[in-house]
Amino acid sequence: MYSNRTNSELIEIMNQHSLLTFEAQLSLQDELQKRAVVVDMSDLNATIANKRAQIQNLEYLKDFGFQANITDDGLIVTRTNKALFTDVLAVVVGLLVFFLGIYGCINLVYTFINGEELDVFTLAYKFAMAGLLFIGLSFFSGLQRLFDFYGFELRKVNGSMTLKKRFDVKLEEVNIDPADVHLEEDEDILALKLGRETIFTSNSGNLIQTLTLQNLAKELKV
């Protein structure tokens, strides 16, 4: 990634390393070490070490809307309050936009029925209002997440692993065999699966999310 950069350019980039992705920071660290550039890398090294520790502690599960409580006996993964609030907010906003879209559709239909003469801008506005119907529908994915993960709990304590999740409609708690825990990659999607059930998915191109899922899988299989 940085092989075509001069040493002075690398040093300049290093001074702004906080703006780089984790993968870019690792590449920069590797290039500086490979060239044995004489420069103080303590800030860069500390940033990378801190991110590695956060990955190890599963803190980046928050990117998926979850959190892990790790103890000496095991770990418990639950949905974050922020994610729940976001899903509820998406549903409320979706409903509002959806009803505005219905109003826009009715208004547009009556416009054509009554044969009103409209200028281009007014007609475009009416079509835009009607289009809110489809935008509102897109917000309802939050309703699906809210339903699927309300009451969610993935627990591994003292070697016993259980999953509490809504299967179909009812919230159920099932025992999980650690041997059923595996990662499955399909094109650009990396999924953590418990048997046939997909729990988390991420963009396999996102290094932090990929390492987080790998560490979670490792913790569950131990």
PDB file of C-alpha atoms in Angstrom:
ATOM      1  CA  MET A   1       0.000   0.000   0.000  1.00  0.00           C
ATOM      2  CA  TYR A   2       2.884   2.384   0.811  1.00  0.00           C
ATOM      3  CA  SER A   3       5.748   0.809  -1.138  1.00  0.00           C
ATOM      4  CA  ASN A   4       5.855   3.689  -3.638  1.00  0.00           C
ATOM      5  CA  ARG A   5       6.040   6.371  -0.943  1.00  0.00           C
ATOM      6  CA  THR A   6       9.247   8.077   0.161  1.00  0.00           C
ATOM      7  CA  ASN A   7      10.401   7.936   3.769  1.00  0.00           C
ATOM      8  CA  SER A   8       9.458  11.577   4.337  1.00  0.00           C
ATOM      9  CA  GLU A   9       5.980  10.901   2.924  1.00  0.00           C
ATOM     10  CA  LEU A  10       5.585   7.927   5.247  1.00  0.00           C
ATOM     11  CA  ILE A  11       6.527  10.085   8.225  1.00  0.00           C
ATOM     12  CA  GLU A  12       4.017  12.727   7.178  1.00  0.00           C
ATOM     13  CA  ILE A  13       1.289  10.076   6.854  1.00  0.00           C
ATOM     14  CA  MET A  14       2.247   8.606  10.217  1.00  0.00           C
ATOM     15  CA  ASN A  15       1.740  11.994  11.857  1.00  0.00           C
ATOM     16  CA  GLN A  16      -1.897  11.796  10.678  1.00  0.00           C
ATOM     17  CA  HIS A  17      -2.355   8.076  11.353  1.00  0.00           C
ATOM     18  CA  SER A  18      -5.550   8.666  13.352  1.00  0.00           C
ATOM     19  CA  LEU A  19      -7.294   9.458  10.053  1.00  0.00           C
ATOM     20  CA  LEU A  20      -6.365   6.073   8.553  1.00  0.00           C
ATOM     21  CA  THR A  21      -8.305   2.821   8.651  1.00  0.00           C
ATOM     22  CA  PHE A  22      -6.982   0.040  10.865  1.00  0.00           C
ATOM     23  CA  GLU A  23      -5.776  -1.881   7.829  1.00  0.00           C
ATOM     24  CA  ALA A  24      -3.923   1.194   6.553  1.00  0.00           C
ATOM     25  CA  GLN A  25      -2.336   1.731   9.977  1.00  0.00           C
ATOM     26  CA  LEU A  26      -1.059  -1.850   9.986  1.00  0.00           C
ATOM     27  CA  SER A  27       0.363  -1.462   6.471  1.00  0.00           C
ATOM     28  CA  LEU A  28       2.047   1.796   7.458  1.00  0.00           C
ATOM     29  CA  GLN A  29       3.559   0.235  10.571  1.00  0.00           C
ATOM     30  CA  ASP A  30       4.843  -2.705   8.545  1.00  0.00           C
ATOM     31  CA  GLU A  31       6.378  -0.463   5.871  1.00  0.00           C
ATOM     32  CA  LEU A  32       8.126   1.765   8.415  1.00  0.00           C
ATOM     33  CA  GLN A  33       9.557  -1.248  10.230  1.00  0.00           C
ATOM     34  CA  LYS A  34      10.633  -2.931   6.992  1.00  0.00           C
ATOM     35  CA  ARG A  35      12.540   0.165   5.910  1.00  0.00           C
ATOM     36  CA  ALA A  36      13.915   0.749   9.421  1.00  0.00           C
ATOM     37  CA  VAL A  37      12.921   4.409   9.196  1.00  0.00           C
ATOM     38  CA  VAL A  38      14.327   6.342  12.145  1.00  0.00           C
ATOM     39  CA  VAL A  39      11.214   7.941  13.610  1.00  0.00           C
ATOM     40  CA  ASP A  40       9.227   7.829  16.833  1.00  0.00           C
ATOM     41  CA  MET A  41       6.421   5.322  16.148  1.00  0.00           C
ATOM     42  CA  SER A  42       5.126   5.200  19.719  1.00  0.00           C
ATOM     43  CA  ASP A  43       1.794   6.918  18.954  1.00  0.00           C
ATOM     44  CA  LEU A  44       1.114   4.689  15.938  1.00  0.00           C
ATOM     45  CA  ASN A  45       2.092   1.557  17.858  1.00  0.00           C
ATOM     46  CA  ALA A  46      -0.096   2.571  20.798  1.00  0.00           C
ATOM     47  CA  THR A  47      -3.092   3.187  18.530  1.00  0.00           C
ATOM     48  CA  ILE A  48      -2.712  -0.222  16.884  1.00  0.00           C
ATOM     49  CA  ALA A  49      -2.191  -1.978  20.239  1.00  0.00           C
ATOM     50  CA  ASN A  50      -5.303  -0.279  21.626  1.00  0.00           C
ATOM     51  CA  LYS A  51      -7.402  -1.380  18.657  1.00  0.00           C
ATOM     52  CA  ARG A  52      -6.088  -4.946  18.947  1.00  0.00           C
ATOM     53  CA  ALA A  53      -7.109  -4.969  22.620  1.00  0.00           C
ATOM     54  CA  GLN A  54     -10.576  -3.630  21.759  1.00  0.00           C
ATOM     55  CA  ILE A  55     -10.978  -6.321  19.096  1.00  0.00           C
ATOM     56  CA  GLN A  56      -9.874  -8.971  21.576  1.00  0.00           C
ATOM     57  CA  ASN A  57     -12.409  -7.688  24.112  1.00  0.00           C
ATOM     58  CA  LEU A  58     -15.141  -7.736  21.440  1.00  0.00           C
ATOM     59  CA  GLU A  59     -15.806  -4.013  21.882  1.00  0.00           C
ATOM     60  CA  TYR A  60     -16.421  -3.625  18.154  1.00  0.00           C
ATOM     61  CA  LEU A  61     -19.533  -5.775  18.410  1.00  0.00           C
ATOM     62  CA  LYS A  62     -21.151  -2.369  18.870  1.00  0.00           C
ATOM     63  CA  ASP A  63     -20.711  -1.959  15.100  1.00  0.00           C
ATOM     64  CA  PHE A  64     -23.280  -4.773  14.779  1.00  0.00           C
ATOM     65  CA  GLY A  65     -25.532  -3.290  17.477  1.00  0.00           C
ATOM     66  CA  PHE A  66     -24.445  -5.729  20.203  1.00  0.00           C
ATOM     67  CA  GLN A  67     -22.280  -5.769  23.305  1.00  0.00           C
ATOM     68  CA  ALA A  68     -20.304  -8.473  25.090  1.00  0.00           C
ATOM     69  CA  ASN A  69     -19.949  -8.808  28.840  1.00  0.00           C
ATOM     70  CA  ILE A  70     -16.824 -10.921  29.380  1.00  0.00           C
ATOM     71  CA  THR A  71     -16.126 -12.520  32.780  1.00  0.00           C
ATOM     72  CA  ASP A  72     -13.880 -15.285  34.081  1.00  0.00           C
ATOM     73  CA  ASP A  73     -16.797 -17.717  33.666  1.00  0.00           C
ATOM     74  CA  GLY A  74     -17.530 -16.855  30.035  1.00  0.00           C
ATOM     75  CA  LEU A  75     -19.384 -14.185  28.085  1.00  0.00           C
ATOM     76  CA  ILE A  76     -22.876 -12.848  27.437  1.00  0.00           C
ATOM     77  CA  VAL A  77     -23.761 -11.041  24.204  1.00  0.00           C
ATOM     78  CA  THR A  78     -26.851  -8.827  24.156  1.00  0.00           C
ATOM     79  CA  ARG A  79     -28.351  -6.088  21.989  1.00  0.00           C
ATOM     80  CA  THR A  80     -27.248  -2.545  22.893  1.00  0.00           C
ATOM     81  CA  ASN A  81     -29.801  -0.010  24.077  1.00  0.00           C
ATOM     82  CA  LYS A  82     -28.576   2.350  21.351  1.00  0.00           C
ATOM     83  CA  ALA A  83     -29.375  -0.224  18.660  1.00  0.00           C
ATOM     84  CA  LEU A  84     -32.840  -0.828  20.126  1.00  0.00           C
ATOM     85  CA  PHE A  85     -33.507   2.913  20.210  1.00  0.00           C
ATOM     86  CA  THR A  86     -32.302   3.261  16.612  1.00  0.00           C
ATOM     87  CA  ASP A  87     -34.650   0.492  15.468  1.00  0.00           C
ATOM     88  CA  VAL A  88     -37.616   2.029  17.307  1.00  0.00           C
ATOM     89  CA  LEU A  89     -36.790   5.441  15.855  1.00  0.00           C
ATOM     90  CA  ALA A  90     -36.549   3.947  12.354  1.00  0.00           C
ATOM     91  CA  VAL A  91     -40.007   2.409  12.752  1.00  0.00           C
ATOM     92  CA  VAL A  92     -41.542   5.687  13.993  1.00  0.00           C
ATOM     93  CA  VAL A  93     -39.940   7.742  11.217  1.00  0.00           C
ATOM     94  CA  GLY A  94     -40.867   5.055   8.694  1.00  0.00           C
ATOM     95  CA  LEU A  95     -44.512   5.190   9.711  1.00  0.00           C
ATOM     96  CA  LEU A  96     -44.552   8.983   9.468  1.00  0.00           C
ATOM     97  CA  VAL A  97     -42.951   8.979   6.015  1.00  0.00           C
ATOM     98  CA  PHE A  98     -45.172   6.086   4.920  1.00  0.00           C
ATOM     99  CA  PHE A  99     -48.389   7.945   5.790  1.00  0.00           C
ATOM    100  CA  LEU A 100     -47.084  11.089   4.104  1.00  0.00           C
ATOM    101  CA  GLY A 101     -46.478   8.934   1.045  1.00  0.00           C
ATOM    102  CA  ILE A 102     -50.050   7.592   1.152  1.00  0.00           C
ATOM    103  CA  TYR A 103     -51.337  11.155   1.358  1.00  0.00           C
ATOM    104  CA  GLY A 104     -49.090  12.070  -1.583  1.00  0.00           C
ATOM    105  CA  CYS A 105     -50.398   9.158  -3.669  1.00  0.00           C
ATOM    106  CA  ILE A 106     -54.033  10.073  -2.972  1.00  0.00           C
ATOM    107  CA  ASN A 107     -53.310  13.712  -3.775  1.00  0.00           C
ATOM    108  CA  LEU A 108     -51.604  12.730  -7.037  1.00  0.00           C
ATOM    109  CA  VAL A 109     -54.476  10.472  -8.102  1.00  0.00           C
ATOM    110  CA  TYR A 110     -57.049  13.215  -7.440  1.00  0.00           C
ATOM    111  CA  THR A 111     -54.903  15.631  -9.429  1.00  0.00           C
ATOM    112  CA  PHE A 112     -55.195  13.435 -12.538  1.00  0.00           C
ATOM    113  CA  ILE A 113     -58.870  12.610 -11.911  1.00  0.00           C
ATOM    114  CA  ASN A 114     -59.788  16.279 -11.648  1.00  0.00           C
ATOM    115  CA  GLY A 115     -57.649  17.161 -14.636  1.00  0.00           C
ATOM    116  CA  GLU A 116     -55.854  19.953 -12.834  1.00  0.00           C
ATOM    117  CA  GLU A 117     -53.364  21.975 -14.827  1.00  0.00           C
ATOM    118  CA  LEU A 118     -50.049  22.045 -13.003  1.00  0.00           C
ATOM    119  CA  ASP A 119     -46.655  23.537 -13.660  1.00  0.00           C
ATOM    120  CA  VAL A 120     -43.623  21.265 -13.787  1.00  0.00           C
ATOM    121  CA  PHE A 121     -42.437  22.083 -10.283  1.00  0.00           C
ATOM    122  CA  THR A 122     -45.809  21.432  -8.626  1.00  0.00           C
ATOM    123  CA  LEU A 123     -46.160  18.137 -10.481  1.00  0.00           C
ATOM    124  CA  ALA A 124     -42.643  17.128  -9.482  1.00  0.00           C
ATOM    125  CA  TYR A 125     -43.470  17.977  -5.860  1.00  0.00           C
ATOM    126  CA  LYS A 126     -46.601  15.802  -5.936  1.00  0.00           C
ATOM    127  CA  PHE A 127     -44.645  12.880  -7.418  1.00  0.00           C
ATOM    128  CA  ALA A 128     -41.972  13.344  -4.749  1.00  0.00           C
ATOM    129  CA  MET A 129     -44.617  13.235  -2.007  1.00  0.00           C
ATOM    130  CA  ALA A 130     -46.026  10.033  -3.500  1.00  0.00           C
ATOM    131  CA  GLY A 131     -42.512   8.594  -3.641  1.00  0.00           C
ATOM    132  CA  LEU A 132     -42.254   8.918   0.143  1.00  0.00           C
ATOM    133  CA  LEU A 133     -44.415   5.799   0.294  1.00  0.00           C
ATOM    134  CA  PHE A 134     -41.491   3.656  -0.909  1.00  0.00           C
ATOM    135  CA  ILE A 135     -38.988   5.489   1.271  1.00  0.00           C
ATOM    136  CA  GLY A 136     -41.195   4.822   4.284  1.00  0.00           C
ATOM    137  CA  LEU A 137     -41.299   1.118   3.460  1.00  0.00           C
ATOM    138  CA  SER A 138     -37.484   0.992   3.487  1.00  0.00           C
ATOM    139  CA  PHE A 139     -37.479   2.154   7.120  1.00  0.00           C
ATOM    140  CA  PHE A 140     -39.458  -0.892   8.173  1.00  0.00           C
ATOM    141  CA  SER A 141     -36.306  -3.024   8.157  1.00  0.00           C
ATOM    142  CA  GLY A 142     -35.886  -1.623  11.678  1.00  0.00           C
ATOM    143  CA  LEU A 143     -39.148  -3.326  12.622  1.00  0.00           C
ATOM    144  CA  GLN A 144     -37.748  -6.660  11.437  1.00  0.00           C
ATOM    145  CA  ARG A 145     -34.552  -6.186  13.465  1.00  0.00           C
ATOM    146  CA  LEU A 146     -36.533  -5.034  16.486  1.00  0.00           C
ATOM    147  CA  PHE A 147     -38.706  -8.129  16.333  1.00  0.00           C
ATOM    148  CA  ASP A 148     -35.863 -10.564  15.625  1.00  0.00           C
ATOM    149  CA  PHE A 149     -33.502  -9.322  18.334  1.00  0.00           C
ATOM    150  CA  TYR A 150     -35.780  -8.111  21.134  1.00  0.00           C
ATOM    151  CA  GLY A 151     -34.764 -10.247  24.102  1.00  0.00           C
ATOM    152  CA  PHE A 152     -31.713 -11.621  22.251  1.00  0.00           C
ATOM    153  CA  GLU A 153     -29.022 -13.196  24.402  1.00  0.00           C
ATOM    154  CA  LEU A 154     -26.065 -15.357  23.430  1.00  0.00           C
ATOM    155  CA  ARG A 155     -24.550 -16.832  26.563  1.00  0.00           C
ATOM    156  CA  LYS A 156     -21.557 -19.069  27.173  1.00  0.00           C
ATOM    157  CA  VAL A 157     -20.923 -19.637  30.858  1.00  0.00           C
ATOM    158  CA  ASN A 158     -18.892 -22.465  32.383  1.00  0.00           C
ATOM    159  CA  GLY A 159     -18.809 -24.326  29.086  1.00  0.00           C
ATOM    160  CA  SER A 160     -22.585 -24.265  28.574  1.00  0.00           C
ATOM    161  CA  MET A 161     -23.820 -22.222  25.612  1.00  0.00           C
ATOM    162  CA  THR A 162     -27.367 -21.030  24.995  1.00  0.00           C
ATOM    163  CA  LEU A 163     -29.019 -18.762  22.472  1.00  0.00           C
ATOM    164  CA  LYS A 164     -32.157 -16.780  23.256  1.00  0.00           C
ATOM    165  CA  LYS A 165     -33.772 -15.498  20.081  1.00  0.00           C
ATOM    166  CA  ARG A 166     -37.080 -15.328  18.243  1.00  0.00           C
ATOM    167  CA  PHE A 167     -37.413 -18.310  15.949  1.00  0.00           C
ATOM    168  CA  ASP A 168     -40.461 -17.593  13.795  1.00  0.00           C
ATOM    169  CA  VAL A 169     -42.587 -15.750  16.399  1.00  0.00           C
ATOM    170  CA  LYS A 170     -41.886 -17.056  19.873  1.00  0.00           C
ATOM    171  CA  LEU A 171     -38.829 -16.042  21.912  1.00  0.00           C
ATOM    172  CA  GLU A 172     -37.028 -19.306  22.587  1.00  0.00           C
ATOM    173  CA  GLU A 173     -33.888 -20.371  24.408  1.00  0.00           C
ATOM    174  CA  VAL A 174     -31.965 -23.241  22.867  1.00  0.00           C
ATOM    175  CA  ASN A 175     -28.764 -25.042  23.789  1.00  0.00           C
ATOM    176  CA  ILE A 176     -25.894 -24.680  21.327  1.00  0.00           C
ATOM    177  CA  ASP A 177     -23.111 -27.155  20.672  1.00  0.00           C
ATOM    178  CA  PRO A 178     -19.806 -25.223  20.365  1.00  0.00           C
ATOM    179  CA  ALA A 179     -18.998 -27.454  17.393  1.00  0.00           C
ATOM    180  CA  ASP A 180     -21.871 -25.772  15.531  1.00  0.00           C
ATOM    181  CA  VAL A 181     -20.161 -22.379  15.716  1.00  0.00           C
ATOM    182  CA  HIS A 182     -18.512 -21.471  12.428  1.00  0.00           C
ATOM    183  CA  LEU A 183     -17.751 -18.623  10.076  1.00  0.00           C
ATOM    184  CA  GLU A 184     -19.068 -18.697   6.536  1.00  0.00           C
ATOM    185  CA  GLU A 185     -17.938 -16.356   3.777  1.00  0.00           C
ATOM    186  CA  ASP A 186     -20.053 -15.713   0.716  1.00  0.00           C
ATOM    187  CA  GLU A 187     -18.567 -13.220  -1.731  1.00  0.00           C
ATOM    188  CA  ASP A 188     -18.104 -10.033   0.350  1.00  0.00           C
ATOM    189  CA  ILE A 189     -20.199 -11.174   3.324  1.00  0.00           C
ATOM    190  CA  LEU A 190     -18.728 -12.883   6.376  1.00  0.00           C
ATOM    191  CA  ALA A 191     -21.281 -14.534   8.645  1.00  0.00           C
ATOM    192  CA  LEU A 192     -21.048 -15.996  12.119  1.00  0.00           C
ATOM    193  CA  LYS A 193     -23.393 -18.968  12.217  1.00  0.00           C
ATOM    194  CA  LEU A 194     -24.625 -21.249  14.957  1.00  0.00           C
ATOM    195  CA  GLY A 195     -25.595 -24.315  13.025  1.00  0.00           C
ATOM    196  CA  ARG A 196     -27.930 -23.039  10.296  1.00  0.00           C
ATOM    197  CA  GLU A 197     -28.806 -19.852  12.190  1.00  0.00           C
ATOM    198  CA  THR A 198     -26.991 -16.701  11.075  1.00  0.00           C
ATOM    199  CA  ILE A 199     -26.329 -14.371  14.002  1.00  0.00           C
ATOM    200  CA  PHE A 200     -24.001 -11.678  12.688  1.00  0.00           C
ATOM    201  CA  THR A 201     -22.972 -10.652   9.193  1.00  0.00           C
ATOM    202  CA  SER A 202     -20.290  -8.201   8.159  1.00  0.00           C
ATOM    203  CA  ASN A 203     -18.473  -6.883   5.141  1.00  0.00           C
ATOM    204  CA  SER A 204     -15.467  -9.199   4.842  1.00  0.00           C
ATOM    205  CA  GLY A 205     -13.528  -6.211   3.495  1.00  0.00           C
ATOM    206  CA  ASN A 206     -13.792  -4.514   6.905  1.00  0.00           C
ATOM    207  CA  LEU A 207     -10.784  -5.835   8.815  1.00  0.00           C
ATOM    208  CA  ILE A 208     -11.953  -4.795  12.283  1.00  0.00           C
ATOM    209  CA  GLN A 209     -15.359  -6.436  11.845  1.00  0.00           C
ATOM    210  CA  THR A 210     -13.768  -9.565  10.385  1.00  0.00           C
ATOM    211  CA  LEU A 211     -11.313  -9.902  13.284  1.00  0.00           C
ATOM    212  CA  THR A 212     -14.130  -9.238  15.765  1.00  0.00           C
ATOM    213  CA  LEU A 213     -16.227 -12.077  14.359  1.00  0.00           C
ATOM    214  CA  GLN A 214     -13.193 -14.355  14.309  1.00  0.00           C
ATOM    215  CA  ASN A 215     -12.460 -13.591  17.957  1.00  0.00           C
ATOM    216  CA  LEU A 216     -16.091 -14.105  18.943  1.00  0.00           C
ATOM    217  CA  ALA A 217     -16.155 -17.463  17.150  1.00  0.00           C
ATOM    218  CA  LYS A 218     -12.930 -18.415  18.926  1.00  0.00           C
ATOM    219  CA  GLU A 219     -14.348 -17.445  22.329  1.00  0.00           C
ATOM    220  CA  LEU A 220     -17.504 -19.474  21.706  1.00  0.00           C
ATOM    221  CA  LYS A 221     -15.644 -22.564  20.531  1.00  0.00           C
ATOM    222  CA  VAL A 222     -13.130 -22.678  23.410  1.00  0.00           C
TER     223      VAL A 222
END
